[in-house]
Short mmCIF file of C-alpha atoms and ligand atoms in Angstrom, two decimals:
data_model
loop_
_atom_site.label_atom_id
_atom_site.label_comp_id
_atom_site.label_asym_id
_atom_site.label_seq_id
_atom_site.Cartn_x
_atom_site.Cartn_y
_atom_site.Cartn_z
CA MET V 1 60.50 -99.88 -13.63
CA ASP V 2 60.72 -97.17 -10.93
CA ARG V 3 63.30 -97.32 -8.11
CA ILE V 4 63.17 -95.21 -5.05
CA THR V 5 66.33 -93.61 -3.52
CA ILE V 6 65.51 -92.59 0.61
CA ARG V 7 68.86 -90.89 2.34
CA GLY V 8 68.69 -92.13 5.63
CA GLY V 9 69.07 -90.90 9.25
CA ASN V 10 65.61 -88.16 9.16
CA ARG V 11 64.03 -88.45 12.31
CA LEU V 12 60.35 -89.24 11.69
CA SER V 13 57.76 -86.97 13.38
CA GLY V 14 54.06 -85.83 12.27
CA ARG V 15 50.51 -87.04 11.22
CA LEU V 16 50.11 -90.05 8.82
CA PRO V 17 46.95 -90.79 7.35
CA ILE V 18 46.44 -94.52 6.70
CA SER V 19 44.57 -95.85 4.20
CA GLY V 20 41.42 -98.41 4.05
CA ALA V 21 42.55 -102.49 4.25
CA LYS V 22 44.07 -104.02 1.18
CA ASN V 23 43.09 -106.88 2.65
CA ALA V 24 39.84 -106.15 3.36
CA ALA V 25 39.28 -104.55 -0.17
CA LEU V 26 40.33 -107.52 -1.97
CA THR V 27 37.69 -109.89 -0.64
CA LEU V 28 34.81 -107.01 0.07
CA LEU V 29 35.57 -106.21 -3.63
CA PRO V 30 34.12 -110.18 -4.96
CA CYS V 31 30.72 -109.59 -2.61
CA SER V 32 29.41 -107.07 -5.54
CA LEU V 33 29.45 -110.79 -7.71
CA LEU V 34 26.34 -111.97 -4.82
CA SER V 35 23.79 -109.21 -5.45
CA ALA V 36 22.00 -107.83 -8.63
CA GLU V 37 22.02 -105.02 -7.23
CA PRO V 38 24.58 -102.07 -6.36
CA LEU V 39 27.47 -102.78 -3.74
CA THR V 40 29.32 -99.73 -2.70
CA LEU V 41 32.27 -99.25 -1.23
CA THR V 42 34.57 -96.55 0.42
CA ASN V 43 37.17 -95.67 1.67
CA LEU V 44 38.97 -97.87 -1.15
CA PRO V 45 42.98 -97.79 -1.21
CA ARG V 46 44.33 -96.48 -4.55
CA LEU V 47 46.38 -99.99 -4.94
CA ALA V 48 47.25 -101.55 -8.48
CA ASP V 49 46.06 -104.41 -6.52
CA VAL V 50 42.40 -103.06 -6.20
CA ASP V 51 42.71 -101.25 -10.14
CA SER V 52 43.40 -105.30 -10.67
CA PHE V 53 40.19 -106.64 -9.05
CA GLY V 54 38.49 -104.21 -10.57
CA HIS V 55 39.29 -105.72 -14.37
CA LEU V 56 38.52 -108.70 -13.48
CA LEU V 57 35.09 -107.78 -12.10
CA ASN V 58 34.35 -105.85 -15.23
CA GLU V 59 35.38 -109.35 -16.52
CA LEU V 60 32.63 -111.40 -15.30
CA GLY V 61 29.80 -108.68 -16.31
CA VAL V 62 30.30 -106.19 -13.31
CA THR V 63 30.21 -102.70 -13.58
CA THR V 64 31.89 -100.26 -12.07
CA THR V 65 32.10 -96.54 -11.29
CA VAL V 66 34.45 -94.91 -9.14
CA LYS V 67 34.65 -92.06 -7.69
CA ARG V 68 37.81 -90.18 -5.50
CA GLY V 69 36.39 -90.35 -1.86
CA ALA V 70 36.58 -87.21 0.72
CA GLY V 71 39.10 -87.30 4.31
CA ASP V 72 42.84 -87.06 4.14
CA VAL V 73 43.65 -90.36 3.53
CA ILE V 74 41.42 -89.29 -0.19
CA GLY V 75 40.47 -93.17 -0.14
CA ARG V 76 38.24 -93.64 -3.18
CA GLU V 77 34.46 -94.92 -3.10
CA MET V 78 33.20 -97.58 -6.04
CA THR V 79 30.43 -98.99 -6.78
CA MET V 80 29.79 -102.26 -8.54
CA THR V 81 26.72 -103.55 -10.20
CA ALA V 82 26.81 -106.46 -11.22
CA SER V 83 23.37 -107.34 -12.28
CA ALA V 84 23.81 -110.45 -14.29
CA LEU V 85 26.86 -112.11 -14.52
CA ALA V 86 28.47 -112.00 -18.39
CA SER V 87 31.46 -114.49 -17.28
CA THR V 88 31.86 -117.23 -14.96
CA VAL V 89 35.34 -117.53 -16.05
CA ALA V 90 38.89 -115.72 -14.25
CA PRO V 91 40.98 -116.45 -16.89
CA TYR V 92 44.74 -116.91 -16.45
CA ASP V 93 45.88 -113.19 -17.24
CA ILE V 94 44.66 -111.61 -14.59
CA VAL V 95 45.20 -114.09 -11.84
CA ARG V 96 48.75 -114.87 -12.14
CA LYS V 97 48.88 -111.15 -11.32
CA MET V 98 46.52 -111.24 -8.22
CA ARG V 99 46.79 -114.65 -6.18
CA ALA V 100 43.70 -112.99 -4.76
CA SER V 101 41.21 -113.48 -8.38
CA ILE V 102 41.00 -117.14 -6.49
CA LEU V 103 38.29 -115.26 -4.18
CA VAL V 104 35.76 -114.91 -7.10
CA LEU V 105 35.31 -118.61 -6.82
CA GLY V 106 33.03 -118.89 -4.21
CA PRO V 107 30.81 -116.10 -4.81
CA VAL V 108 30.49 -116.99 -8.64
CA LEU V 109 29.55 -120.72 -7.55
CA ALA V 110 27.09 -119.51 -5.90
CA ARG V 111 25.14 -116.52 -7.81
CA ALA V 112 25.99 -118.90 -11.22
CA GLY V 113 26.14 -122.14 -10.29
CA GLU V 114 29.81 -122.94 -11.84
CA ALA V 115 32.88 -120.65 -11.98
CA THR V 116 36.28 -121.42 -13.26
CA VAL V 117 39.10 -119.63 -12.34
CA SER V 118 42.80 -120.95 -13.25
CA LEU V 119 44.74 -121.85 -10.52
CA PRO V 120 46.79 -119.19 -9.03
CA GLY V 121 50.81 -121.20 -8.92
CA GLY V 122 53.50 -120.59 -6.58
CA CYS V 123 54.23 -117.18 -5.43
CA ALA V 124 57.34 -115.72 -3.96
CA ILE V 125 56.49 -116.70 -0.20
CA GLY V 126 55.58 -120.03 -0.84
CA ASN V 127 53.54 -122.57 -2.55
CA ARG V 128 50.52 -121.13 -1.19
CA PRO V 129 47.60 -124.16 -2.49
CA ILE V 130 43.74 -124.05 -2.51
CA ASP V 131 43.08 -127.35 -1.54
CA LEU V 132 41.59 -125.62 1.91
CA HIS V 133 38.93 -123.52 -0.83
CA LEU V 134 38.25 -126.36 -2.62
CA LYS V 135 37.26 -128.83 0.22
CA ALA V 136 35.35 -126.36 1.56
CA LEU V 137 33.43 -125.44 -1.46
CA GLU V 138 33.05 -129.32 -1.69
CA ALA V 139 31.03 -129.37 1.83
CA LEU V 140 28.72 -127.02 -0.06
CA GLY V 141 27.51 -129.64 -2.18
CA ALA V 142 30.63 -128.18 -5.19
CA GLU V 143 31.56 -130.48 -7.64
CA ILE V 144 35.78 -129.66 -8.53
CA GLU V 145 37.27 -130.27 -11.36
CA LEU V 146 40.85 -129.50 -12.37
CA ALA V 147 41.96 -129.40 -15.99
CA ALA V 148 44.13 -127.05 -17.80
CA GLY V 149 45.54 -125.30 -15.56
CA TYR V 150 42.18 -124.29 -14.39
CA VAL V 151 39.71 -125.17 -11.77
CA LYS V 152 36.21 -125.97 -12.18
CA ALA V 153 33.29 -125.05 -9.87
CA THR V 154 29.96 -126.50 -10.19
CA ALA V 155 26.87 -126.14 -7.39
CA PRO V 156 23.98 -129.25 -7.10
CA LYS V 157 21.05 -128.22 -9.50
CA GLY V 158 18.81 -125.90 -7.57
CA GLY V 159 22.44 -124.57 -6.10
CA LEU V 160 25.16 -125.14 -2.99
CA ILE V 161 23.60 -126.48 0.13
CA GLY V 162 25.00 -124.95 3.53
CA GLY V 163 27.11 -127.52 4.96
CA ARG V 164 29.47 -128.17 7.80
CA ILE V 165 33.11 -126.80 6.81
CA SER V 166 36.07 -128.00 9.17
CA PHE V 167 39.02 -126.28 8.55
CA PRO V 168 42.25 -128.70 9.23
CA MET V 169 44.88 -125.50 9.59
CA VAL V 170 43.55 -121.66 9.68
CA SER V 171 43.16 -120.09 5.94
CA VAL V 172 42.34 -116.26 5.45
CA GLY V 173 41.11 -117.39 2.10
CA ALA V 174 39.16 -120.15 2.46
CA THR V 175 37.25 -118.85 5.07
CA GLU V 176 36.66 -115.70 2.33
CA ASN V 177 35.66 -118.26 0.02
CA ALA V 178 33.72 -120.40 1.58
CA LEU V 179 31.67 -117.37 3.62
CA MET V 180 31.36 -115.97 0.25
CA ALA V 181 29.61 -119.23 -1.03
CA ALA V 182 27.95 -119.62 2.18
CA VAL V 183 25.77 -116.75 2.77
CA LEU V 184 23.71 -117.75 -1.17
CA ALA V 185 23.56 -121.57 0.19
CA ARG V 186 20.48 -123.54 0.97
CA GLY V 187 20.22 -124.03 4.49
CA GLU V 188 22.49 -123.64 7.61
CA THR V 189 26.39 -123.71 7.22
CA VAL V 190 28.86 -123.53 10.62
CA MET V 191 32.69 -123.35 9.51
CA GLU V 192 34.73 -124.81 12.34
CA ASN V 193 38.42 -123.04 12.84
CA ALA V 194 37.85 -120.20 10.50
CA ALA V 195 40.13 -117.69 10.39
CA ARG V 196 39.38 -114.46 12.37
CA GLU V 197 41.02 -111.94 11.01
CA PRO V 198 39.69 -108.10 11.35
CA GLU V 199 39.07 -108.17 7.47
CA ILE V 200 37.25 -111.90 8.18
CA VAL V 201 34.85 -109.91 10.47
CA ASP V 202 34.96 -106.80 8.28
CA LEU V 203 33.91 -109.22 5.05
CA CYS V 204 31.23 -110.51 7.52
CA ARG V 205 30.20 -107.18 8.38
CA CYS V 206 29.42 -106.31 4.68
CA LEU V 207 27.60 -109.44 4.44
CA VAL V 208 25.02 -108.51 6.52
CA ALA V 209 24.64 -105.01 5.58
CA MET V 210 23.66 -106.98 2.01
CA GLY V 211 21.23 -109.16 4.04
CA ALA V 212 22.94 -111.91 5.33
CA GLU V 213 23.06 -113.21 8.36
CA ILE V 214 26.11 -114.85 9.64
CA ASP V 215 26.24 -115.68 13.94
CA GLY V 216 29.49 -115.89 15.62
CA ILE V 217 31.24 -112.18 14.09
CA GLY V 218 34.93 -112.20 15.20
CA THR V 219 35.07 -116.09 16.65
CA ASP V 220 36.26 -118.69 14.65
CA ARG V 221 33.21 -121.02 14.63
CA LEU V 222 30.26 -119.14 11.93
CA THR V 223 27.16 -119.92 11.49
CA ILE V 224 25.63 -118.71 8.69
CA GLN V 225 21.78 -118.68 7.67
CA GLY V 226 21.24 -119.25 3.61
CA LYS V 227 19.60 -116.44 2.16
CA THR V 228 18.25 -116.86 -2.37
CA SER V 229 19.36 -113.23 -2.75
CA LEU V 230 21.17 -110.55 -1.04
CA HIS V 231 20.60 -106.74 -1.41
CA GLY V 232 22.80 -104.20 -2.14
CA ALA V 233 24.49 -101.88 0.39
CA THR V 234 27.19 -99.33 0.55
CA TYR V 235 30.13 -100.35 3.28
CA GLU V 236 32.91 -98.73 4.33
CA VAL V 237 36.76 -100.28 3.81
CA MET V 238 38.63 -100.87 7.56
CA PRO V 239 41.89 -98.85 8.08
CA ASP V 240 45.09 -100.93 7.03
CA ARG V 241 46.72 -103.05 10.29
CA ILE V 242 49.08 -103.85 8.49
CA GLU V 243 49.94 -100.16 6.42
CA ALA V 244 49.54 -99.09 11.08
CA GLY V 245 52.09 -101.63 11.52
CA SER V 246 54.85 -100.81 8.89
CA TYR V 247 54.99 -97.21 9.76
CA ALA V 248 54.75 -97.69 13.21
CA CYS V 249 57.88 -99.03 12.86
CA ALA V 250 59.28 -96.44 10.95
CA ALA V 251 58.93 -94.42 13.80
CA ALA V 252 60.26 -96.75 15.95
CA ILE V 253 63.42 -97.09 13.63
CA THR V 254 64.13 -93.28 13.17
CA GLY V 255 63.50 -92.90 16.89
CA GLY V 256 60.44 -90.41 15.95
CA ASP V 257 57.20 -89.32 16.62
CA ILE V 258 54.11 -90.30 14.77
CA MET V 259 50.68 -90.44 14.63
CA LEU V 260 48.89 -93.27 12.60
CA ALA V 261 45.83 -91.32 12.17
CA GLY V 262 42.58 -93.50 11.71
CA ALA V 263 44.38 -96.52 12.69
CA ARG V 264 42.87 -98.63 15.31
CA ALA V 265 44.26 -100.85 18.04
CA GLU V 266 42.04 -103.38 18.66
CA ASP V 267 43.00 -104.83 15.40
CA MET V 268 47.11 -104.77 16.17
CA GLU V 269 46.94 -105.84 19.52
CA ALA V 270 49.80 -108.27 19.00
CA ILE V 271 52.08 -105.05 16.77
CA LEU V 272 51.49 -103.00 19.29
CA ALA V 273 53.02 -104.96 22.19
CA GLY V 274 55.83 -106.20 20.65
CA LEU V 275 56.21 -102.44 19.93
CA ARG V 276 56.23 -101.66 23.59
CA GLU V 277 58.16 -104.39 24.03
CA ALA V 278 60.87 -103.10 22.01
CA GLY V 279 60.87 -100.35 24.07
CA VAL V 280 58.66 -98.08 21.92
CA HIS V 281 55.81 -95.94 23.47
CA VAL V 282 52.30 -96.80 22.18
CA ASP V 283 49.27 -94.75 22.98
CA ALA V 284 46.01 -95.59 21.48
CA THR V 285 43.38 -91.87 21.28
CA ALA V 286 40.82 -91.27 19.58
CA GLU V 287 42.48 -89.92 16.58
CA GLY V 288 44.45 -93.25 15.95
CA ILE V 289 47.99 -94.74 17.29
CA ARG V 290 50.91 -92.44 18.61
CA VAL V 291 53.88 -94.28 17.84
CA GLN V 292 56.93 -92.35 19.76
CA ALA V 293 60.47 -93.84 19.88
CA SER V 294 63.56 -92.37 21.42
CA GLY V 295 66.99 -94.26 22.82
CA ALA V 296 67.80 -97.72 22.55
CA LEU V 297 65.34 -100.58 21.13
CA GLN V 298 65.06 -104.24 23.06
CA PRO V 299 65.67 -107.64 20.77
CA LEU V 300 62.16 -109.14 20.80
CA THR V 301 61.12 -113.40 20.31
CA VAL V 302 58.20 -113.25 18.67
CA SER V 303 56.69 -116.00 16.23
CA THR V 304 53.85 -114.93 13.35
CA ALA V 305 50.26 -117.51 13.89
CA PRO V 306 47.09 -116.35 12.81
CA PHE V 307 44.86 -114.02 14.12
CA PRO V 308 44.89 -112.41 17.48
CA ALA V 309 48.79 -113.67 17.14
CA PHE V 310 51.95 -111.47 15.75
CA PRO V 311 50.48 -111.22 11.60
CA THR V 312 53.47 -113.40 8.96
CA ASP V 313 52.40 -109.42 7.21
CA MET V 314 55.06 -107.43 10.03
CA GLN V 315 57.77 -110.65 10.31
CA ALA V 316 59.90 -108.98 7.73
CA GLN V 317 59.28 -104.92 9.27
CA PHE V 318 59.84 -106.29 12.20
CA MET V 319 63.20 -107.89 11.03
CA ALA V 320 64.78 -104.26 9.80
CA MET V 321 63.48 -102.57 12.77
CA LEU V 322 65.34 -105.72 15.18
CA ALA V 323 68.61 -105.32 13.21
CA LEU V 324 68.89 -102.48 15.10
CA ALA V 325 68.10 -103.51 18.58
CA GLY V 326 70.59 -103.66 21.28
CA GLY V 327 70.96 -107.66 20.95
CA THR V 328 69.72 -110.54 19.72
CA SER V 329 66.26 -111.61 18.41
CA VAL V 330 64.18 -114.48 17.49
CA LEU V 331 62.10 -114.22 14.93
CA THR V 332 60.01 -117.39 13.86
CA GLU V 333 57.77 -117.59 11.07
CA THR V 334 54.62 -120.52 11.18
CA ILE V 335 52.85 -119.46 7.67
CA PHE V 336 54.75 -119.53 4.63
CA GLU V 337 57.54 -121.47 4.48
CA ASN V 338 59.52 -119.05 2.12
CA ARG V 339 59.11 -115.31 3.41
CA TYR V 340 63.31 -115.16 4.38
CA MET V 341 63.48 -113.49 1.12
CA HIS V 342 64.49 -109.76 2.88
CA VAL V 343 67.20 -111.13 4.80
CA PRO V 344 69.98 -111.21 2.57
CA GLU V 345 68.98 -107.86 0.79
CA LEU V 346 68.96 -106.37 4.78
CA ALA V 347 72.48 -108.18 4.68
CA ARG V 348 73.74 -106.01 1.75
CA MET V 349 72.91 -103.16 3.89
CA GLY V 350 74.64 -104.66 7.02
CA ALA V 351 71.74 -106.27 9.27
CA ASP V 352 73.77 -109.17 10.72
CA ILE V 353 70.81 -112.25 10.40
CA GLN V 354 71.49 -116.47 10.36
CA VAL V 355 68.74 -117.98 8.80
CA HIS V 356 67.34 -121.75 10.00
CA GLY V 357 64.62 -123.03 8.61
CA ARG V 358 62.01 -121.32 10.06
CA THR V 359 63.95 -119.33 12.68
CA ALA V 360 65.81 -116.50 12.36
CA ILE V 361 68.44 -115.34 14.39
CA VAL V 362 68.95 -111.26 14.31
CA LYS V 363 71.50 -109.87 15.54
CA GLY V 364 71.23 -106.11 16.83
CA VAL V 365 74.18 -103.93 14.55
CA ASP V 366 75.05 -100.07 15.71
CA LYS V 367 74.27 -99.00 12.34
CA LEU V 368 73.07 -100.01 8.65
CA ILE V 369 74.56 -98.27 5.64
CA GLY V 370 72.64 -97.44 2.63
CA ALA V 371 72.67 -99.93 -0.54
CA GLU V 372 71.77 -101.04 -3.88
CA VAL V 373 68.29 -103.44 -2.72
CA MET V 374 66.06 -105.32 -4.61
CA ALA V 375 62.51 -106.06 -3.44
CA THR V 376 61.18 -108.77 -4.01
CA ASP V 377 57.41 -109.18 -2.10
CA LEU V 378 55.10 -106.79 -0.75
CA ARG V 379 56.47 -106.74 2.48
CA ALA V 380 59.93 -107.15 1.99
CA SER V 381 59.62 -104.30 -0.20
CA MET V 382 59.02 -102.48 3.29
CA SER V 383 61.41 -103.79 5.32
CA LEU V 384 63.78 -102.75 3.05
CA ILE V 385 62.41 -99.32 2.91
CA LEU V 386 62.50 -99.47 6.50
CA ALA V 387 66.17 -99.84 6.75
CA GLY V 388 66.52 -97.12 3.76
CA LEU V 389 64.86 -94.72 6.64
CA ALA V 390 67.70 -95.06 9.95
CA ALA V 391 70.43 -96.52 7.40
CA ASP V 392 73.62 -93.79 7.24
CA GLY V 393 74.20 -92.82 3.70
CA GLU V 394 71.71 -93.25 0.27
CA THR V 395 69.70 -95.87 0.24
CA ARG V 396 67.32 -97.59 -3.40
CA VAL V 397 65.43 -100.04 -3.46
CA HIS V 398 64.34 -101.39 -7.00
CA ARG V 399 60.98 -103.44 -8.20
CA VAL V 400 59.54 -101.40 -6.33
CA TYR V 401 56.02 -102.34 -7.96
CA HIS V 402 55.33 -105.06 -4.76
CA LEU V 403 55.03 -102.15 -2.87
CA ASP V 404 52.39 -100.06 -5.45
CA ARG V 405 50.29 -103.54 -4.89
CA GLY V 406 50.08 -102.49 -1.09
CA TYR V 407 51.48 -99.01 0.05
CA GLU V 408 49.04 -95.77 -1.38
CA ARG V 409 51.32 -92.90 -1.87
CA LEU V 410 54.69 -94.14 0.04
CA GLU V 411 56.65 -91.96 -0.75
CA GLU V 412 54.28 -89.09 -0.37
CA LYS V 413 53.06 -90.05 2.82
CA LEU V 414 56.77 -90.72 4.77
CA SER V 415 58.05 -86.74 3.06
CA ALA V 416 55.41 -85.29 4.85
CA VAL V 417 56.89 -86.77 8.31
CA GLY V 418 59.90 -85.94 7.52
CA ALA V 419 61.63 -88.79 5.16
CA ASP V 420 63.77 -87.72 2.49
CA ILE V 421 62.81 -90.19 -0.05
CA GLU V 422 61.61 -90.31 -3.81
CA ARG V 423 60.89 -92.35 -7.05
CA GLN V 424 62.90 -92.30 -10.20
CA SER V 425 61.51 -94.07 -12.90
CA ASP V 426 64.73 -96.74 -14.04
CA GLY V 427 63.76 -95.62 -17.86
C1 LIG A 1 46.28 -113.74 2.88
C2 LIG A 1 46.66 -112.49 3.10
C3 LIG A 1 48.06 -112.44 3.53
C4 LIG A 1 48.58 -112.77 4.62
C5 LIG A 1 47.71 -114.29 4.51
C6 LIG A 1 47.80 -114.60 6.14
C7 LIG A 1 45.16 -111.70 1.52
C8 LIG A 1 45.27 -111.18 0.34
N1 LIG A 1 45.94 -111.97 1.61
O1 LIG A 1 46.71 -114.54 2.37
O2 LIG A 1 48.44 -111.10 3.16
O3 LIG A 1 49.90 -112.87 4.51
O4 LIG A 1 46.40 -114.00 4.36
O5 LIG A 1 47.64 -114.02 7.05
O6 LIG A 1 44.27 -111.28 2.57
N2 LIG A 1 46.90 -123.01 2.78
C9 LIG A 1 46.98 -123.90 2.33
N3 LIG A 1 45.72 -124.50 1.60
C10 LIG A 1 44.56 -123.96 1.24
C11 LIG A 1 44.89 -122.14 1.80
C12 LIG A 1 46.50 -122.01 2.66
O7 LIG A 1 47.73 -125.02 2.60
O8 LIG A 1 43.78 -123.81 0.87
C13 LIG A 1 47.75 -122.51 3.53
C14 LIG A 1 49.17 -121.43 3.21
O9 LIG A 1 49.58 -122.25 2.19
C15 LIG A 1 50.00 -120.77 4.08
C16 LIG A 1 48.48 -120.94 5.45
O10 LIG A 1 47.36 -121.74 5.09
O11 LIG A 1 50.67 -121.82 4.86
C17 LIG A 1 48.04 -119.59 5.65
O12 LIG A 1 47.42 -118.97 4.41
P1 LIG A 1 46.10 -117.95 4.36
O13 LIG A 1 45.88 -117.79 5.00
O14 LIG A 1 45.08 -119.01 2.86
O15 LIG A 1 46.86 -116.84 3.40
P2 LIG A 1 45.95 -115.73 2.00
O16 LIG A 1 44.38 -116.28 2.54
O17 LIG A 1 46.29 -116.66 0.55
#
């Protein structure tokens, strides 16, 4: 297992290219299952989760070819062809490694009339049930059976039928699964209280490029006119707003000046508003977003909630930054019930954080001190990297495979803007 060693204290400055978005990629890849014609995705990030998803698609009978992309983020280009599906089963061995595998349920069901996916089970940041995914598919006429750790969905004879889906709470994944099923259902589907994260907009645009008809894109009410088939397309994955937000925090916590090349400000309003309130200078330009910090960081009160509010995927990184603010911050996590696993690790570095249920009280300290820390999930790992960049002395972050799931070439990107960071193999 690898670890990352950081000698903190360097002020970061320069240009840092933002990669294609992991969470957009993970919902665009299964779109390939919806058509017999090829889907080409460009600007795909080079990440462990994207590779795992490619293997899952291969398992289902999709042929994949990968090319190195052009441009400075060196994203990849993958062409996926699902002429016919070889299997309708997503097995335990793949699903347990990557929860997003559940996103093949809707498209395989819509295309083949049935789909069987291993239940994803619990995960480090909470229970993460899939009941909303299943209810949405039932609203399109599917029958759902649960047996031996698998969920099997079967469409009526003649295929899924358009329906009305009213989500009791906002779910990104359930909205994605429902969309990918509804585009091939007979007739009209109306979805209410749909998630409207930028990654959902990206999914809708890709589906439209494949011939789908969707109204209300970017709102919480989506109307879909089902088609009997979709065609091939080429689609560029959006830039990763969470990667960009994470590196914005790296600039903030080191008093640095970073140009997040390719980042899109309109996808990140709540994150940028938080940075500005903390006293960081943020400037959106044609090239990307420039983040400049100097002087003391101000404390914040932030609550996570579905888009357009502040994203749960940025909570841990903001916490690391606020650990060094001049005053007391209050962070409330409303999406996942167990997303404070970075708190004890940050405390090992000298942070003063108390958790009361879903709220964390962060009292700013003068300095953090390098320590050996353990990564527990993807964004928690990033908060430890950020703390390490600002800390006195050396920080060693263990179990970095979490980071490899979501941050492309992390050490390379941070070294290029002046960080003293390297990866070692634990052997
Ligand atoms: C996606 C993102 C993840 C992000 C999250 C919230 C991907 C691959 N992952 O995860 O990075 O943190 O959105 O922005 O895109 N819920 C249910 N029943 C369900 C589904 C969800 O109760 O059937 C609950 C969850 O437990 C959670 C909340 O709804 O409390 C939101 O989850 P959801 O939006 O579905 O997150 P994911 O799609 O899993």
